[in-house]
Short mmCIF file of C-alpha atoms and ligand atoms in Angstrom, two decimals:
data_model
loop_
_atom_site.label_atom_id
_atom_site.label_comp_id
_atom_site.label_asym_id
_atom_site.label_seq_id
_atom_site.Cartn_x
_atom_site.Cartn_y
_atom_site.Cartn_z
CA MET A 273 -106.39 -106.01 -13.27
CA THR A 274 -104.51 -104.55 -10.31
CA ALA A 275 -104.39 -105.99 -6.82
CA GLY A 276 -106.59 -103.09 -5.67
CA THR A 277 -109.48 -103.93 -7.95
CA GLU A 278 -109.18 -107.61 -7.09
CA ALA A 279 -109.45 -106.71 -3.41
CA ARG A 280 -112.46 -104.52 -4.01
CA LYS A 281 -114.29 -107.22 -5.94
CA VAL A 282 -113.57 -109.78 -3.29
CA SER A 283 -114.80 -107.50 -0.53
CA ALA A 284 -117.87 -106.44 -2.52
CA GLY A 285 -118.77 -110.04 -3.20
CA HIS A 286 -118.00 -111.12 0.32
CA HIS A 287 -120.57 -108.87 1.92
CA ARG A 288 -123.67 -109.58 -0.07
CA PRO A 289 -124.49 -111.36 -3.28
CA PRO A 290 -124.10 -108.49 -5.73
CA ASP A 291 -127.46 -107.47 -7.15
CA VAL A 292 -127.55 -106.94 -10.90
CA LEU A 293 -127.66 -103.13 -10.89
CA GLY A 294 -125.00 -102.88 -8.19
CA ALA A 295 -122.68 -105.32 -9.94
CA GLU A 296 -123.08 -103.46 -13.21
CA LEU A 297 -122.32 -100.10 -11.63
CA LEU A 298 -119.26 -101.45 -9.82
CA ASP A 299 -117.99 -103.05 -13.04
CA GLN A 300 -118.54 -99.85 -14.98
CA GLU A 301 -116.72 -97.78 -12.40
CA ASP A 302 -113.92 -100.30 -12.28
CA ARG A 303 -113.47 -100.21 -16.05
CA TRP A 304 -113.91 -96.52 -16.78
CA CYS A 305 -112.92 -94.65 -13.64
CA ALA A 306 -109.29 -94.24 -12.57
CA HIS A 307 -108.50 -96.39 -9.55
CA ASN A 308 -107.33 -93.69 -7.16
CA TYR A 309 -109.84 -94.65 -4.43
CA HIS A 310 -110.84 -97.84 -2.64
CA PRO A 311 -114.44 -97.15 -1.59
CA LEU A 312 -116.63 -99.34 0.56
CA PRO A 313 -118.94 -101.35 -1.70
CA VAL A 314 -122.02 -99.21 -1.07
CA ILE A 315 -123.61 -97.42 -4.02
CA ILE A 316 -125.49 -94.35 -2.83
CA ALA A 317 -128.47 -93.19 -4.81
CA THR A 318 -130.16 -90.61 -2.57
CA ALA A 319 -129.50 -88.85 0.72
CA GLU A 320 -131.11 -86.56 3.27
CA GLY A 321 -129.75 -85.13 6.50
CA ALA A 322 -127.51 -87.70 8.18
CA TRP A 323 -128.80 -90.61 6.09
CA VAL A 324 -128.03 -92.04 2.68
CA THR A 325 -129.93 -94.71 0.72
CA ASP A 326 -128.26 -97.14 -1.66
CA VAL A 327 -129.46 -98.38 -5.05
CA ASN A 328 -131.29 -101.25 -3.35
CA GLY A 329 -133.16 -99.00 -0.96
CA LYS A 330 -131.06 -99.87 2.10
CA ARG A 331 -130.45 -96.91 4.45
CA TYR A 332 -127.17 -96.03 6.14
CA LEU A 333 -126.23 -93.46 8.75
CA ASP A 334 -123.44 -91.31 7.32
CA MET A 335 -120.79 -90.99 10.03
CA LEU A 336 -118.16 -89.53 7.68
CA ALA A 337 -120.04 -86.60 6.14
CA GLY A 338 -117.75 -86.26 3.14
CA TYR A 339 -114.74 -85.59 5.38
CA SER A 340 -116.55 -82.51 6.75
CA ALA A 341 -117.82 -81.33 3.36
CA LEU A 342 -121.29 -82.30 4.62
CA ASN A 343 -121.18 -80.60 8.02
CA PHE A 344 -124.81 -79.50 7.61
CA GLY A 345 -125.98 -82.88 6.36
CA HIS A 346 -127.11 -83.94 2.93
CA ARG A 347 -129.30 -81.47 1.04
CA HIS A 348 -129.87 -79.04 3.91
CA PRO A 349 -133.02 -77.17 2.81
CA ALA A 350 -131.51 -73.70 3.34
CA LEU A 351 -128.49 -74.60 1.23
CA VAL A 352 -130.40 -76.37 -1.54
CA GLY A 353 -132.84 -73.45 -1.55
CA ALA A 354 -130.03 -70.93 -2.00
CA ALA A 355 -128.52 -73.03 -4.79
CA ILE A 356 -131.81 -73.39 -6.66
CA GLU A 357 -132.54 -69.69 -6.36
CA GLN A 358 -129.12 -68.88 -7.79
CA LEU A 359 -129.41 -71.54 -10.53
CA ASN A 360 -132.41 -69.59 -11.75
CA ARG A 361 -130.52 -66.28 -11.83
CA VAL A 362 -126.88 -66.60 -13.00
CA THR A 363 -124.33 -69.34 -12.34
CA LEU A 364 -121.06 -68.22 -13.90
CA THR A 365 -119.61 -64.95 -15.12
CA SER A 366 -115.84 -65.51 -14.78
CA ARG A 367 -113.96 -62.81 -12.94
CA ALA A 368 -113.69 -60.84 -16.16
CA PHE A 369 -116.95 -59.23 -15.01
CA HIS A 370 -118.44 -58.38 -11.64
CA HIS A 371 -121.51 -60.15 -10.25
CA ASP A 372 -123.85 -59.36 -7.40
CA GLN A 373 -122.94 -62.30 -5.11
CA LEU A 374 -119.17 -61.87 -4.82
CA GLY A 375 -118.99 -58.75 -2.68
CA PRO A 376 -121.66 -59.95 -0.23
CA PHE A 377 -120.05 -63.42 0.05
CA CYS A 378 -116.59 -61.99 0.81
CA ALA A 379 -117.94 -59.41 3.25
CA GLU A 380 -120.10 -61.96 5.08
CA LEU A 381 -117.35 -64.60 5.26
CA ALA A 382 -114.87 -62.01 6.54
CA GLY A 383 -117.45 -60.91 9.11
CA LEU A 384 -118.05 -64.46 10.28
CA THR A 385 -114.36 -65.32 10.59
CA GLY A 386 -113.25 -61.95 11.94
CA THR A 387 -110.87 -61.42 9.04
CA GLU A 388 -110.21 -58.53 6.66
CA MET A 389 -110.05 -60.02 3.19
CA VAL A 390 -111.17 -63.08 1.25
CA LEU A 391 -109.65 -64.84 -1.76
CA PRO A 392 -112.27 -67.24 -3.17
CA MET A 393 -111.13 -70.45 -4.84
CA ASN A 394 -112.70 -73.88 -5.47
CA SER A 395 -110.99 -76.94 -4.00
CA GLY A 396 -109.15 -77.15 -0.71
CA ALA A 397 -105.85 -77.87 -2.41
CA GLU A 398 -106.26 -74.69 -4.46
CA ALA A 399 -106.84 -72.67 -1.32
CA VAL A 400 -103.66 -74.09 0.24
CA GLU A 401 -101.67 -73.47 -2.97
CA SER A 402 -103.01 -69.93 -3.02
CA ALA A 403 -102.03 -69.33 0.61
CA LEU A 404 -98.51 -70.62 -0.13
CA LYS A 405 -98.18 -68.30 -3.13
CA VAL A 406 -99.42 -65.34 -1.10
CA ALA A 407 -97.01 -66.16 1.75
CA ARG A 408 -94.05 -66.33 -0.63
CA LYS A 409 -95.04 -63.07 -2.31
CA TRP A 410 -95.47 -61.42 1.10
CA ALA A 411 -92.00 -62.65 2.11
CA TYR A 412 -90.38 -61.02 -0.94
CA ARG A 413 -92.44 -57.84 -1.10
CA VAL A 414 -92.98 -57.07 2.56
CA LYS A 415 -90.58 -59.04 4.76
CA GLY A 416 -87.63 -58.59 2.40
CA VAL A 417 -86.57 -62.21 1.90
CA PRO A 418 -84.09 -62.44 -1.04
CA GLU A 419 -85.62 -63.68 -4.31
CA ASN A 420 -86.39 -67.42 -4.50
CA ARG A 421 -85.18 -68.06 -0.97
CA ALA A 422 -88.51 -68.14 0.91
CA GLN A 423 -89.08 -71.16 3.15
CA ILE A 424 -92.30 -72.51 4.57
CA ILE A 425 -92.39 -74.72 7.66
CA THR A 426 -94.87 -77.62 7.70
CA ALA A 427 -95.64 -80.39 10.18
CA GLY A 428 -95.00 -84.13 10.00
CA GLY A 429 -98.10 -86.18 9.28
CA ASN A 430 -99.74 -83.25 7.48
CA PHE A 431 -102.43 -83.47 4.84
CA HIS A 432 -103.06 -80.34 2.78
CA GLY A 433 -104.23 -81.75 -0.57
CA ARG A 434 -102.86 -83.43 -3.66
CA THR A 435 -101.04 -80.97 -5.95
CA ILE A 436 -97.36 -81.57 -6.66
CA SER A 437 -96.26 -78.68 -4.45
CA ILE A 438 -98.48 -79.83 -1.59
CA VAL A 439 -97.38 -83.47 -1.73
CA SER A 440 -93.81 -82.13 -1.82
CA PHE A 441 -94.07 -81.65 1.93
CA SER A 442 -96.13 -84.76 2.70
CA ASP A 443 -94.42 -87.63 4.51
CA ASP A 444 -97.03 -90.18 3.41
CA PRO A 445 -95.25 -92.54 0.98
CA VAL A 446 -98.52 -93.50 -0.72
CA ALA A 447 -99.30 -89.85 -1.48
CA THR A 448 -95.81 -89.03 -2.79
CA ALA A 449 -94.42 -92.13 -4.56
CA ASP A 450 -93.48 -91.52 -8.21
CA TYR A 451 -94.51 -87.84 -8.21
CA GLY A 452 -91.05 -86.27 -7.99
CA PRO A 453 -89.23 -84.06 -8.65
CA PHE A 454 -90.76 -82.15 -5.77
CA THR A 455 -91.13 -78.43 -5.13
CA PRO A 456 -88.33 -77.01 -2.96
CA GLY A 457 -88.76 -74.41 -0.22
CA PHE A 458 -90.45 -76.49 2.48
CA VAL A 459 -89.10 -77.87 5.73
CA SER A 460 -91.03 -80.25 7.95
CA VAL A 461 -90.92 -80.47 11.76
CA LYS A 462 -92.53 -82.89 14.19
CA TYR A 463 -96.19 -82.01 14.85
CA GLY A 464 -96.95 -80.96 18.41
CA ASP A 465 -93.32 -80.26 19.35
CA PRO A 466 -92.66 -76.55 19.97
CA GLU A 467 -88.91 -77.05 20.35
CA ALA A 468 -88.59 -78.69 16.95
CA LEU A 469 -90.56 -75.78 15.55
CA ALA A 470 -88.43 -73.16 17.29
CA GLY A 471 -85.29 -74.64 15.75
CA ALA A 472 -86.64 -74.51 12.19
CA PHE A 473 -86.95 -70.72 11.72
CA THR A 474 -84.41 -68.90 9.54
CA PRO A 475 -84.38 -65.31 8.27
CA ASP A 476 -85.88 -66.70 5.04
CA THR A 477 -88.90 -68.29 6.72
CA ALA A 478 -92.10 -66.88 5.23
CA ALA A 479 -94.77 -68.93 6.96
CA VAL A 480 -95.72 -71.87 9.12
CA LEU A 481 -98.52 -73.99 7.65
CA VAL A 482 -100.42 -76.17 10.13
CA GLU A 483 -103.65 -78.08 10.67
CA PRO A 484 -104.87 -77.13 14.18
CA ILE A 485 -106.09 -80.72 14.41
CA GLN A 486 -104.71 -83.22 11.89
CA GLY A 487 -107.66 -84.90 10.18
CA GLU A 488 -106.23 -87.37 7.68
CA ALA A 489 -103.49 -88.35 10.10
CA GLY A 490 -106.23 -89.75 12.36
CA VAL A 491 -107.75 -86.74 14.17
CA ILE A 492 -104.58 -85.84 16.05
CA VAL A 493 -105.03 -83.05 18.61
CA PRO A 494 -101.74 -81.32 19.50
CA PRO A 495 -100.77 -80.72 23.15
CA ILE A 496 -102.47 -77.74 24.79
CA GLY A 497 -100.38 -74.62 24.33
CA TYR A 498 -98.65 -75.82 21.16
CA LEU A 499 -100.63 -73.58 18.84
CA ALA A 500 -100.25 -70.56 21.13
CA GLN A 501 -96.51 -71.22 21.24
CA MET A 502 -96.53 -71.43 17.45
CA ARG A 503 -98.23 -68.04 17.33
CA ARG A 504 -95.58 -66.52 19.63
CA LEU A 505 -92.72 -67.96 17.58
CA CYS A 506 -94.25 -66.64 14.36
CA ASP A 507 -94.56 -63.17 15.89
CA GLU A 508 -90.98 -63.29 17.15
CA HIS A 509 -89.64 -64.19 13.71
CA ASN A 510 -92.02 -62.02 11.64
CA VAL A 511 -93.48 -65.14 10.03
CA LEU A 512 -97.05 -65.76 8.88
CA LEU A 513 -99.15 -68.40 10.60
CA ILE A 514 -101.36 -70.19 8.07
CA ALA A 515 -104.03 -72.40 9.64
CA ASP A 516 -105.47 -75.04 7.33
CA GLU A 517 -109.03 -75.29 8.67
CA ILE A 518 -110.44 -77.00 5.60
CA GLN A 519 -111.51 -80.04 7.63
CA SER A 520 -111.37 -78.69 11.20
CA GLY A 521 -113.17 -75.41 10.59
CA LEU A 522 -116.77 -74.30 10.10
CA GLY A 523 -118.29 -75.86 13.18
CA ARG A 524 -116.83 -79.36 13.27
CA THR A 525 -115.03 -79.00 16.62
CA GLY A 526 -117.68 -76.95 18.41
CA GLU A 527 -116.14 -73.59 17.56
CA LEU A 528 -116.24 -71.83 14.22
CA LEU A 529 -112.51 -72.50 13.85
CA ALA A 530 -110.47 -75.12 15.69
CA LEU A 531 -107.90 -72.44 16.57
CA ASP A 532 -110.61 -70.62 18.54
CA HIS A 533 -110.36 -73.30 21.25
CA GLU A 534 -106.88 -71.98 22.03
CA GLY A 535 -107.71 -68.31 21.57
CA VAL A 536 -105.16 -68.16 18.76
CA ARG A 537 -105.56 -66.13 15.57
CA ALA A 538 -103.85 -67.07 12.31
CA ASP A 539 -102.70 -64.55 9.71
CA LEU A 540 -104.29 -66.63 6.97
CA TYR A 541 -106.86 -69.41 7.16
CA THR A 542 -107.67 -71.87 4.40
CA LEU A 543 -111.32 -72.92 4.34
CA GLY A 544 -113.05 -75.42 2.07
CA LYS A 545 -115.12 -78.58 2.33
CA ALA A 546 -118.20 -77.42 4.33
CA LEU A 547 -117.93 -73.95 2.74
CA GLY A 548 -119.63 -75.47 -0.31
CA GLY A 549 -122.47 -76.87 1.80
CA GLY A 550 -121.92 -80.35 0.34
CA ILE A 551 -123.28 -79.01 -2.93
CA LEU A 552 -120.28 -77.80 -4.88
CA PRO A 553 -116.58 -77.15 -4.26
CA VAL A 554 -116.04 -73.78 -2.62
CA SER A 555 -112.83 -72.78 -0.87
CA ALA A 556 -111.20 -69.57 0.26
CA VAL A 557 -108.16 -68.05 1.85
CA VAL A 558 -109.23 -65.52 4.47
CA GLY A 559 -107.01 -63.31 6.57
CA ARG A 560 -105.07 -60.10 6.92
CA ARG A 561 -105.58 -57.32 4.39
CA ASP A 562 -101.87 -56.43 4.35
CA VAL A 563 -101.03 -60.03 3.45
CA LEU A 564 -103.73 -60.93 0.89
CA GLY A 565 -103.24 -57.39 -0.37
CA VAL A 566 -99.98 -58.43 -2.09
CA LEU A 567 -102.08 -59.95 -4.88
CA THR A 568 -102.48 -57.71 -7.91
CA PRO A 569 -104.56 -58.21 -11.09
CA GLY A 570 -103.24 -61.14 -13.11
CA SER A 571 -100.91 -62.43 -10.37
CA HIS A 572 -103.32 -65.19 -9.36
CA GLY A 573 -106.71 -66.45 -10.48
CA SER A 574 -109.25 -69.16 -11.15
CA THR A 575 -111.98 -69.38 -13.79
CA PHE A 576 -114.51 -70.79 -11.34
CA GLY A 577 -113.26 -69.19 -8.12
CA GLY A 578 -115.93 -66.97 -6.59
CA ASN A 579 -118.58 -67.86 -9.18
CA PRO A 580 -122.15 -66.72 -8.47
CA LEU A 581 -123.47 -70.20 -7.59
CA ALA A 582 -120.55 -70.87 -5.23
CA CYS A 583 -120.98 -67.48 -3.58
CA ALA A 584 -124.73 -67.94 -3.12
CA VAL A 585 -124.23 -71.33 -1.46
CA GLY A 586 -121.29 -69.98 0.57
CA ARG A 587 -123.47 -67.11 1.81
CA ALA A 588 -126.11 -69.60 2.98
CA VAL A 589 -123.38 -71.57 4.78
CA VAL A 590 -122.16 -68.40 6.51
CA LYS A 591 -125.74 -67.67 7.57
CA LEU A 592 -126.13 -71.15 9.10
CA LEU A 593 -122.92 -70.75 11.07
CA ALA A 594 -123.66 -67.20 12.19
CA THR A 595 -126.34 -68.36 14.66
CA GLY A 596 -123.89 -70.64 16.51
CA ASP A 597 -126.47 -73.47 16.56
CA MET A 598 -124.28 -75.84 14.57
CA GLN A 599 -121.29 -75.14 16.81
CA ARG A 600 -123.45 -75.80 19.91
CA ARG A 601 -124.65 -79.08 18.44
CA ALA A 602 -121.05 -80.09 17.75
CA THR A 603 -120.08 -79.30 21.34
CA GLU A 604 -123.02 -81.05 23.04
CA LEU A 605 -123.38 -84.04 20.75
CA GLY A 606 -119.60 -84.28 20.49
CA ALA A 607 -119.36 -84.72 24.26
CA HIS A 608 -121.88 -87.55 23.97
CA LEU A 609 -120.01 -89.18 21.06
CA HIS A 610 -116.71 -89.03 22.93
CA ALA A 611 -118.25 -90.37 26.14
CA ARG A 612 -119.81 -93.29 24.29
CA LEU A 613 -116.67 -94.09 22.30
CA GLY A 614 -114.62 -93.83 25.49
CA GLU A 615 -116.59 -96.78 26.91
CA LEU A 616 -114.94 -98.96 24.25
CA ILE A 617 -111.40 -98.38 25.47
CA GLY A 618 -110.08 -101.78 26.45
CA LYS A 619 -112.81 -103.43 24.35
CA GLY A 620 -111.03 -103.34 21.01
CA VAL A 621 -110.26 -99.61 21.16
CA ALA A 622 -106.87 -98.32 22.30
CA GLU A 623 -107.54 -94.57 22.21
CA VAL A 624 -110.16 -92.01 21.21
CA ARG A 625 -108.94 -88.59 20.07
CA GLY A 626 -110.62 -85.48 18.79
CA ARG A 627 -112.86 -82.57 19.59
CA GLY A 628 -116.53 -81.83 19.03
CA LEU A 629 -118.26 -84.12 16.55
CA TRP A 630 -114.94 -85.42 15.35
CA ALA A 631 -113.24 -88.52 16.67
CA GLY A 632 -110.31 -90.69 15.69
CA VAL A 633 -110.84 -94.17 17.12
CA GLN A 634 -107.56 -96.02 17.39
CA LEU A 635 -108.27 -99.74 17.17
CA ALA A 636 -106.30 -101.86 19.63
CA PRO A 637 -103.65 -104.30 18.47
CA GLY A 638 -105.45 -107.58 17.92
CA ALA A 639 -108.72 -105.88 16.93
CA PRO A 640 -109.86 -106.40 13.34
CA ALA A 641 -108.33 -104.05 10.73
CA GLY A 642 -110.04 -100.70 10.12
CA ARG A 643 -111.26 -101.83 6.73
CA VAL A 644 -112.85 -104.96 8.17
CA VAL A 645 -114.59 -102.93 10.89
CA SER A 646 -115.79 -100.37 8.31
CA GLU A 647 -117.29 -103.13 6.15
CA ALA A 648 -118.97 -104.81 9.11
CA MET A 649 -120.45 -101.49 10.19
CA MET A 650 -121.65 -100.89 6.65
CA ASP A 651 -123.53 -104.17 6.82
CA ARG A 652 -125.18 -102.86 9.98
CA GLY A 653 -126.18 -99.62 8.26
CA VAL A 654 -123.44 -97.26 9.45
CA LEU A 655 -120.90 -95.66 7.13
CA VAL A 656 -117.45 -94.92 8.56
CA LYS A 657 -114.06 -95.17 6.92
CA GLU A 658 -110.66 -96.13 8.18
CA THR A 659 -107.64 -93.89 7.81
CA HIS A 660 -104.15 -95.42 8.02
CA GLU A 661 -105.33 -99.02 8.53
CA SER A 662 -106.14 -99.00 12.26
CA THR A 663 -107.92 -95.66 12.83
CA LEU A 664 -111.63 -95.09 12.27
CA ARG A 665 -112.66 -91.50 11.67
CA PHE A 666 -116.07 -90.42 12.98
CA GLY A 667 -117.20 -87.05 11.65
CA PRO A 668 -120.98 -87.14 11.27
CA PRO A 669 -123.09 -84.29 9.97
CA LEU A 670 -123.67 -81.75 12.75
CA VAL A 671 -127.44 -82.27 12.27
CA ILE A 672 -127.16 -85.83 13.62
CA SER A 673 -129.26 -86.71 16.70
CA ARG A 674 -128.19 -88.25 20.00
CA ASP A 675 -130.05 -91.48 19.20
CA GLU A 676 -128.34 -91.74 15.85
CA ILE A 677 -124.95 -91.37 17.55
CA ASP A 678 -125.98 -94.19 19.90
CA PHE A 679 -126.96 -96.34 16.92
CA ALA A 680 -123.51 -95.80 15.37
CA VAL A 681 -121.57 -96.50 18.59
CA ASP A 682 -123.76 -99.53 19.38
CA SER A 683 -122.93 -100.88 15.92
CA LEU A 684 -119.21 -100.42 16.56
CA THR A 685 -119.59 -102.07 19.97
CA ALA A 686 -121.28 -105.09 18.41
CA VAL A 687 -118.69 -105.36 15.63
CA LEU A 688 -115.78 -105.20 18.08
CA ALA A 689 -117.47 -107.78 20.32
CA GLY A 690 -117.66 -110.08 17.31
CA ASP A 691 -121.48 -110.22 17.37
C1 PLP B 932 -109.45 -82.18 2.44
C2 PLP B 932 -108.34 -81.30 2.88
C3 PLP B 932 -107.60 -80.53 1.96
C4 PLP B 932 -107.78 -80.64 0.48
O1 PLP B 932 -109.07 -80.33 0.04
P1 PLP B 932 -109.56 -80.80 -1.42
O2 PLP B 932 -110.86 -80.09 -1.60
O3 PLP B 932 -109.69 -82.28 -1.39
O4 PLP B 932 -108.52 -80.35 -2.38
C5 PLP B 932 -106.65 -79.69 2.45
N1 PLP B 932 -106.41 -79.59 3.77
C6 PLP B 932 -107.08 -80.31 4.68
C7 PLP B 932 -106.78 -80.14 6.13
C8 PLP B 932 -108.05 -81.21 4.26
O5 PLP B 932 -108.70 -81.95 5.16
#
C-alpha cells in the first residue's frame, strides 16, 4: 500500500466512523482504481443544482462544480432534457457520416463566441493538443516557418491538461516526474510579465498559449494590460494567440470568455469543461477560419469528437449562455463572494484572487493546511478542494444563491476560527 492510500484511509477514518457501505466503496476504489487522485472522503450518490447528497443521505453544497465543468449546476433541466431527447434519436455516427446536430452546434457555438470555425473534440487536453497541432501546421503552411522548427511560447505555472506533449511544458514536478522524454518545441516565460514574453519571440514562433486566468495554479489573475500587450506582441511577430478558456470561459468570470474583460480577441480559443454541461466530455477549438482551415481530411480526427449527443448537449449549453443570465449571475454573485471572502483577510486568509464566481483563497502562514480546511468544511456540509497545499479554490455552480454563498463563507470563517 502506498503512502497516499494510507493517508486517505487515515483521513477517511478520522472524520467519521466509516459506515459499512461507505467503507466498502472506498476499499473497492482503493483496490481496483488507479491511485491518480486523492479525493475528499465523501461518496456522492445524487446531485441537483448546487447540492450533492452522499450515500448516507448527507447533503453538501458543491463549491467546486467539477472545476467549472458544472457551471450550470448538477442536472440542469434544460441540459438533461436535451440529452434525453438526443438519447432517444441517435447518439453516435462517427465522422464517417454526417448527422443533423453537427452543423447547428458548430454554427451556434461560433455565433456565441464570435468566431468563424469550430473543431469539436472531447476532453480539454484534446482541444489543447488540437490547437497546438493547428498552430504548428499554420506556421509551416502559412507563416513559412522551416519544417520542424515551429516554437510555441507558454507561461510558467500553466495547466493545460495531461498528455505527454502538454506536460512537456508544465513546470509542476508532480505532473511531469517520470514522463520524459518530453516533446520539444516549447519555451516557457514568466506569467504576467510582458517583458519576459517580448524577449521570447523568434522568427520560428508559431503561437503563444495562455490561460487568461490560471485556474490550477490557484486562480491567478495577470496584471491589467498583460493580455492586451500579449495581443500586440503576437500581431507584431505574426504569431497566433491561443487562449485556453477551458476553465475560465463559458460564464465563470462574468463574461462569456475571460479575455472579454480586457477587450482582447484570441486567434484560437480552447473550450471544454462546461461545454459538456456536466453531462459528458465536450471540447472544441474555435477561432479564425484561415487558421483552422489548414486542417484537411485525415490530418486530424477523433472517433467521438462532435458526436450527436455531445452536439445536442453543447447546443443546449450555448442556448443557456446566449441569454447572458449566467454571466450576470457570475458578476453579481461573484462580487458578493469576493466581498465576503475579503472579510477573512487577516483572519487566516492572506489573499483572495479571482474574478466572477471564481476565487483562489490563499491561506495565511500558520493557518491549517488546505487539505485540513477542506476536510473540516466537508464535515460542515461544504465541498471545496485545495490546490497546491495552501490555496482553496471556490468555483461554485453559477446557479448558486446568495444565501448559499453565505453558508459556504460562514463555514470557512468558523473553520479558520477553530470553532
Ligand atoms: C481542465 C483544464 C484542461 C484539461 O481539460 P481535461 O478535460 O481535464 O483534459 C486544460 N486547460 C485548462 C485551463 C483546464 O482547466
